[in-house]
Amino acid sequence: MSAHEPVIGVEIHVQLSTRTKMFCGCELSFGDPPNTHTCPVCLAHPGVLPVVNEEAVRRALLIGLALGCEIAPRSIFHRKNYFYPDLPKAYQISQFDIPICGRGEFRALREDGSELVVGITRAHLEEDAAKLTHAGGRRAGAAESVVDFNRGGTPLVEIVTEPDLRSPSDVALFLRQLRQTLLFLGVSDCSMEEGSMRADANVSIRPVGSQELGTKTELKNMNSFRFLERGIEAEIARQEEIVAAGGRVSQETVHYEPDTGHITSLRSKEESHDYRYFPEPDLVPIAPDPAWVEELRAGLPELPLPLRMRMVGEMGLSAEDAEVLTERPELVAYFMEAAALADPKACANWIRGELRAQLREVGVEPWQSKVTPAHVAALVGLLDAGTVTVPAAKEVLAEVIASGGDPADVVESKGLGAMDEGDLAAIVAEIIAANPDQAQQLRDGKDKVIGFFVGQAMKGTGGRADPQSVQRLVREAVRGD
Amino acid sequence: MIDDETVRHVARLARLRLSPDEEQVMREELSGILEHIDAIRAMDLDGVPPTTHVIALENVVRPDVPVPGLPREEALREAAHVTDEGFGVPRMD
Ligand SMILES: [Zn+2]
């Protein structure tokens, strides 16, 4: 056991998927030509005034309520001052000592069923910076960067956690389940690749049993959960090495190189963190009407964690089923509709297994496909009644994916119904007669040979034989038991 | 009076290069501003909540409805330097 334990807190930036920017009416866009969504406000022309986007406030409140945060009766904006080309005002409008959402708590469920509780320090509203790209990308050696202000001013919620996390895998779990919650709230696209969700981790180590916090480093801007997890692992190892060699960790910002697995220090100027926050004089306080806050609280959707607990506790699903099916709110709705019509466990198996596997080949999600939840339930019903075998049901599903027809009709029209016992017994008898050696092996106790007969029966019936029935019929015929 | 080092620190944060004479002027002017704060500190303010805004307004918001912005040519018109349909700046790494 290591003599040290990691102590990790994370900061998550979430771009809100509102129609317009945080402080001006410019439309949000992703992938539009550069600098086609700007105005004097988000370009910081002299004399302009920001005005708060009400929808951004609503979404920040939804996030705060879902994270169990205290909602500030009155919060204010601050200016965070620093110079960088992606920040035209030379300050970012953010929140400082009175954020819109204060202390809260997020509960996540580990695969082993244990609970991970992470304290939320705060969640506040701010604006995103513009996008900076290197002109050198196209012209090697160009000594220039280019600023695209389309992104500048996009509403952001920054969520800050307490240093409650103790392992890289817990960080990844927390972020995955937090992302799910945000998707359920419908406040953001939460795409790590496109940068609409970004995470930084504060990492330190301390002797096991100690209550003090060690010097932390900040691991910046990882664009996938997997890289963040690996980056934290690498940073913990680096800090342990320093301490083992008698050294001291210095407070700095570090970067993880996924290709090499190396941690590099981003040399930051010593004064770069002196942001000289002061209250934004151009914006008045936000004081949400308590009745509005209660209305939002009452209207929160059922969130992933309670939903997963209900799926496991009341519907008989495994923890893994529940985790997979709650990945997206659309998938939850799809499953719930099917599960209301047929055995939930069987619906879960078919949706997360065969249906998704077949649809992946055509690049479509279940809720976008021709297969309705009622079709899934019907298929489960046909299987349950013994009308079709599992291999035939897969064929039926493929046909429904292609044509959108009703499963029972497909069974009928394609002749995929399970064979009746008499016909099947006749086929089994033929197979045994044609393969005396294998039949003898089975009589001699080589039970594995049963698989051979099942395979032959499937081939002979085009998948319409029920494997269990074939096994039973073969045994009866060969051994008389 | 604030000290010279504080003046230089604030100047660096503001990206200002000051001559020794200018530093002296700034030192006096900044100190003068801070003395106003001392005057407030000298008062008995027990029970007075901190004030961040002087107008009694709250919740000035706008609906989330797009309004047309600037055509790109106009947005870039004031740029010191235009590169690749954007604002060209010194290389940032
Ligand atoms: Zn704008």
mmCIF file of N, CA and C in Angstrom, chain A residues 9 11 114 123-124 135 142 184 192 196 206 214 228 247 265 282 285 287 332 360 374 428-429 440 467:
data_model
loop_
_atom_site.group_PDB
_atom_site.id
_atom_site.type_symbol
_atom_site.label_atom_id
_atom_site.label_comp_id
_atom_site.label_asym_id
_atom_site.label_seq_id
_atom_site.Cartn_x
_atom_site.Cartn_y
_atom_site.Cartn_z
ATOM 1 N N GLY A 9 -9.643 17.522 -6.645
ATOM 2 C CA GLY A 9 -10.880 18.295 -6.852
ATOM 3 C C GLY A 9 -10.948 18.650 -8.322
ATOM 4 N N GLU A 11 -12.707 21.135 -11.594
ATOM 5 C CA GLU A 11 -13.457 22.310 -12.052
ATOM 6 C C GLU A 11 -13.966 21.973 -13.443
ATOM 7 N N SER A 114 -21.352 0.745 -4.581
ATOM 8 C CA SER A 114 -21.064 1.703 -3.514
ATOM 9 C C SER A 114 -21.287 3.123 -4.034
ATOM 10 N N ALA A 123 -21.323 26.744 -8.152
ATOM 11 C CA ALA A 123 -21.508 26.724 -9.604
ATOM 12 C C ALA A 123 -21.862 28.151 -9.982
ATOM 13 N N HIS A 124 -21.096 28.729 -10.876
ATOM 14 C CA HIS A 124 -21.353 30.133 -11.210
ATOM 15 C C HIS A 124 -21.427 30.381 -12.708
ATOM 16 N N ALA A 135 -2.262 30.402 -37.126
ATOM 17 C CA ALA A 135 -2.208 30.552 -38.579
ATOM 18 C C ALA A 135 -1.171 29.589 -39.139
ATOM 19 N N ALA A 142 4.495 30.361 -39.733
ATOM 20 C CA ALA A 142 3.836 31.659 -39.573
ATOM 21 C C ALA A 142 3.901 32.077 -38.113
ATOM 22 N N PHE A 184 -29.496 15.225 -18.955
ATOM 23 C CA PHE A 184 -30.898 15.046 -18.569
ATOM 24 C C PHE A 184 -31.572 16.393 -18.355
ATOM 25 N N MET A 192 -17.224 16.630 -24.951
ATOM 26 C CA MET A 192 -15.822 16.865 -24.592
ATOM 27 C C MET A 192 -15.004 17.183 -25.841
ATOM 28 N N SER A 196 -17.599 21.636 -25.452
ATOM 29 C CA SER A 196 -18.718 22.228 -24.722
ATOM 30 C C SER A 196 -18.761 21.726 -23.278
ATOM 31 N N ARG A 206 -0.932 13.376 -0.065
ATOM 32 C CA ARG A 206 -0.622 13.610 1.344
ATOM 33 C C ARG A 206 -0.437 12.261 2.017
ATOM 34 N N GLY A 214 -1.853 18.742 0.697
ATOM 35 C CA GLY A 214 -0.532 19.014 0.155
ATOM 36 C C GLY A 214 -0.598 20.120 -0.894
ATOM 37 N N LEU A 228 -8.144 12.339 -19.067
ATOM 38 C CA LEU A 228 -8.102 13.005 -17.766
ATOM 39 C C LEU A 228 -7.709 11.983 -16.695
ATOM 40 N N GLY A 247 12.009 15.599 -2.350
ATOM 41 C CA GLY A 247 11.713 16.932 -2.885
ATOM 42 C C GLY A 247 10.349 17.436 -2.459
ATOM 43 N N SER A 265 5.201 20.975 -17.571
ATOM 44 C CA SER A 265 4.791 22.147 -16.820
ATOM 45 C C SER A 265 4.516 23.286 -17.791
ATOM 46 N N ASP A 282 -21.366 47.335 -14.659
ATOM 47 C CA ASP A 282 -22.328 47.415 -15.758
ATOM 48 C C ASP A 282 -23.492 46.432 -15.618
ATOM 49 N N PRO A 285 -27.405 43.152 -9.752
ATOM 50 C CA PRO A 285 -27.489 41.810 -9.162
ATOM 51 C C PRO A 285 -28.597 40.946 -9.753
ATOM 52 N N ALA A 287 -31.343 38.375 -8.620
ATOM 53 C CA ALA A 287 -32.078 37.950 -7.425
ATOM 54 C C ALA A 287 -33.293 37.159 -7.875
ATOM 55 N N VAL A 332 -33.445 6.498 -22.155
ATOM 56 C CA VAL A 332 -34.287 6.193 -20.994
ATOM 57 C C VAL A 332 -35.752 6.170 -21.417
ATOM 58 N N ARG A 360 -25.764 0.030 -34.660
ATOM 59 C CA ARG A 360 -24.441 0.654 -34.747
ATOM 60 C C ARG A 360 -23.881 0.517 -36.163
ATOM 61 N N ALA A 374 -42.529 -0.132 -28.877
ATOM 62 C CA ALA A 374 -43.586 -1.153 -28.946
ATOM 63 C C ALA A 374 -43.111 -2.371 -29.734
ATOM 64 N N VAL A 428 -34.342 -33.867 -35.895
ATOM 65 C CA VAL A 428 -33.317 -34.358 -34.967
ATOM 66 C C VAL A 428 -33.010 -35.831 -35.253
ATOM 67 N N ALA A 429 -34.042 -36.586 -35.487
ATOM 68 C CA ALA A 429 -33.848 -38.017 -35.777
ATOM 69 C C ALA A 429 -33.005 -38.203 -37.037
ATOM 70 N N GLN A 440 -22.652 -41.800 -31.023
ATOM 71 C CA GLN A 440 -21.976 -42.753 -30.139
ATOM 72 C C GLN A 440 -21.180 -42.013 -29.056
ATOM 73 N N PRO A 467 -32.867 -23.883 -29.409
ATOM 74 C CA PRO A 467 -31.695 -24.667 -28.993
ATOM 75 C C PRO A 467 -31.983 -25.575 -27.786
#
